[in-house]
Coordinates of C-alpha atoms in Angstrom, one line a residue:
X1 CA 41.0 25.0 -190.5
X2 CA 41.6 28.4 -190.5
X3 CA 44.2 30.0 -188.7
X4 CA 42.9 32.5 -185.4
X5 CA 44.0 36.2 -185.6
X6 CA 43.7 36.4 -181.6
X7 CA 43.6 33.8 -178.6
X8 CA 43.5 34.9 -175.1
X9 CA 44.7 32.8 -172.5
X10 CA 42.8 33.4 -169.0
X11 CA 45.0 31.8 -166.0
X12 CA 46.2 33.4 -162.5
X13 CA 49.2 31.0 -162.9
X14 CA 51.7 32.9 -165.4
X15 CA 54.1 29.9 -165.9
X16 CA 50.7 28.1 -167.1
X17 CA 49.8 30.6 -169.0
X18 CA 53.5 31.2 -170.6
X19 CA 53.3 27.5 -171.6
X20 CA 50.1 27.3 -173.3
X21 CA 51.5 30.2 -175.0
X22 CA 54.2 28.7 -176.4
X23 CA 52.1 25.3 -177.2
X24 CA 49.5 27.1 -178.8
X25 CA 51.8 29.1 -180.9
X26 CA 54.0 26.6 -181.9
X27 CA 50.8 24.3 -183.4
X28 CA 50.5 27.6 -185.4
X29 CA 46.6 28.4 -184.5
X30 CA 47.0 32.2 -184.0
X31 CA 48.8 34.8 -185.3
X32 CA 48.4 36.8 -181.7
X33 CA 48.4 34.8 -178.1
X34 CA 47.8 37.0 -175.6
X35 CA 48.0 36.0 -171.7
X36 CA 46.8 37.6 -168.7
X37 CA 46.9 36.6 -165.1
X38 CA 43.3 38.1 -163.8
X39 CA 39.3 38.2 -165.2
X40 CA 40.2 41.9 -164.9
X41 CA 43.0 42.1 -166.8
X42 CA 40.6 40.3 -169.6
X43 CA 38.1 43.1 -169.1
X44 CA 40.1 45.7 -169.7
X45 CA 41.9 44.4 -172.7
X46 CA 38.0 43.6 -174.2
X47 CA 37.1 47.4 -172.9
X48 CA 40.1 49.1 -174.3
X49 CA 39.3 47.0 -177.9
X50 CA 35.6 47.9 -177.7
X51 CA 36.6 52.0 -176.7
X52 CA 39.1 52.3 -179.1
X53 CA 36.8 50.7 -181.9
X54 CA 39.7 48.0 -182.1
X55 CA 37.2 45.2 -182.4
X56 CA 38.8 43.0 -184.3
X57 CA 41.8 42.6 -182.1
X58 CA 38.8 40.7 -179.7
X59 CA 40.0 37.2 -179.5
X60 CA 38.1 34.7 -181.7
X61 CA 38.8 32.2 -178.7
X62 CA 39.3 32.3 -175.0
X63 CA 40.6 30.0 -173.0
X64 CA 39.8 31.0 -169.1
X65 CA 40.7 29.1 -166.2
X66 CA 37.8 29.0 -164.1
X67 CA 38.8 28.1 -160.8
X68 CA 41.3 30.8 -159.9
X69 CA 41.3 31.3 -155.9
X70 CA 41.7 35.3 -156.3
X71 CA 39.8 36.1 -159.1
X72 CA 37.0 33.4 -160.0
X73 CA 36.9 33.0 -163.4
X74 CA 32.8 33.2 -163.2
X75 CA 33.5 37.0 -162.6
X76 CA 35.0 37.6 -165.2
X77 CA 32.3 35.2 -167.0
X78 CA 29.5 37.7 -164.9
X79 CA 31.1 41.1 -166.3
X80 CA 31.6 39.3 -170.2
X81 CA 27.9 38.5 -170.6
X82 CA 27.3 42.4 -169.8
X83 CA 30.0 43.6 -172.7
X84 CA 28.4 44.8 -176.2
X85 CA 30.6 44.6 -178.8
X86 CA 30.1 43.6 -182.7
X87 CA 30.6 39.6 -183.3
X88 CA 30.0 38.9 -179.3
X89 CA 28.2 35.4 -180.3
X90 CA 31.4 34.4 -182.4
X91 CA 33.8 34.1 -179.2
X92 CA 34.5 31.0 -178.4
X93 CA 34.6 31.3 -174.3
X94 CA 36.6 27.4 -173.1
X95 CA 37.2 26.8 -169.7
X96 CA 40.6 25.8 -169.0
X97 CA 40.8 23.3 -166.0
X98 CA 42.4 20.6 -163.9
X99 CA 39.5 18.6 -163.6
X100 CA 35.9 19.1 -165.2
X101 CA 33.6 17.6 -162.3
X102 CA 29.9 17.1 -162.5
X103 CA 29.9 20.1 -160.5
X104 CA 31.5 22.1 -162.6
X105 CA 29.9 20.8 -165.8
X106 CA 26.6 22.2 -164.4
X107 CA 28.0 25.5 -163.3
X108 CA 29.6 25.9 -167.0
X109 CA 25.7 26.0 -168.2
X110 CA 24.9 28.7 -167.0
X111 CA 27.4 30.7 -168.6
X112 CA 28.6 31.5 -172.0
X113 CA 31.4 28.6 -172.4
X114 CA 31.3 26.7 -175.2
X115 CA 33.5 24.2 -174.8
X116 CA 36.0 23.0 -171.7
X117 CA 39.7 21.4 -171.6
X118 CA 41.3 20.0 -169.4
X119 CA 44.9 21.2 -168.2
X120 CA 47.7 20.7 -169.2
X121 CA 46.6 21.8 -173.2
X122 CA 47.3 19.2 -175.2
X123 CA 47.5 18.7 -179.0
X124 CA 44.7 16.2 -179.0
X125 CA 42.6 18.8 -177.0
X126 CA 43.3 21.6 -178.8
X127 CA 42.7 20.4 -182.4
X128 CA 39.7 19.0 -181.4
X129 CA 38.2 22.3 -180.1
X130 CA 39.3 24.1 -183.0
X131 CA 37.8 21.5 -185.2
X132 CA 34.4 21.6 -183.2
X133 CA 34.8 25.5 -183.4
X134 CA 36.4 27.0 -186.1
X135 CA 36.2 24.1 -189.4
X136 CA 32.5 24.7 -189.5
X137 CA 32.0 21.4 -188.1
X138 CA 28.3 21.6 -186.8
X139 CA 29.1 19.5 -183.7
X140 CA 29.7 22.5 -181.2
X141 CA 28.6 20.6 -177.8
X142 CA 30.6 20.8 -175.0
X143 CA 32.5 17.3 -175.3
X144 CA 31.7 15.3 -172.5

């Protein structure tokens, strides 16, 4: 598996986000973890990469929470699907959630996610997305 240059962690909660941080880079997956606490903080860290011809410092994978109370995580999904940037269909968009309800499963359709996991992140979880993701592992369904 090869190692991520860029994650971005999605989550209005900053301790949350702090920790997946810290999990994430300590299993050594990236060499950059970013975190930010809104959709539109995301959006203007994809914007400033895709004005400033920075493309490459897009994430290869981001993990968004989806139900955030202040900032739905489907807006920020809404505004995404409207960026143009090179290797859009590369980014790996997971939802990052309590609980994935049937409710939620069919909500996730109709956006770009690729794959879900449950909170807290845990090493079981994440190797297995990366593995679905990022090994070239053909298997890329949303696990169930």
């Amino acid at each position: 598996m090869d190692k991520l240059s860029q994650i971005l962690i999605i989550d209005d909660d900053p301790l949350t986000g702090f920790l997946h941080k810290k999990f994430i880079k300590r299993h050594g997956v990236p060499h950059q973890v970013e975190t930010v606490s809104s959709g539109e903080q995301a959006l203007q860290l994809l914007n400033s990469c895709i004005q400033t011809k920075n493309e490459d410092k897009i994430p290869q994978l981001i993990f968004l929470e989806v139900d955030m109370p202040f900032d739905d995580g489907f807006n920020f999904l809404r505004a995404y699907q409207k960026l143009e940037f090179k290797d859009k269909d590369s980014v790996v968009i997971a939802a990052l959630t309590c609980s994935v309800s049937s409710k939620l499963k069919n909500r996730i359709k109709e956006y770009p996610i690729h794959d879900y996991v449950e909170k807290p992140l845990t090493e079981e979880g994440l190797f297995a997305l990366m593995k679905r993701h990022f090994s070239g592992d053909k298997n890329k369904e949303i696990k169930s």
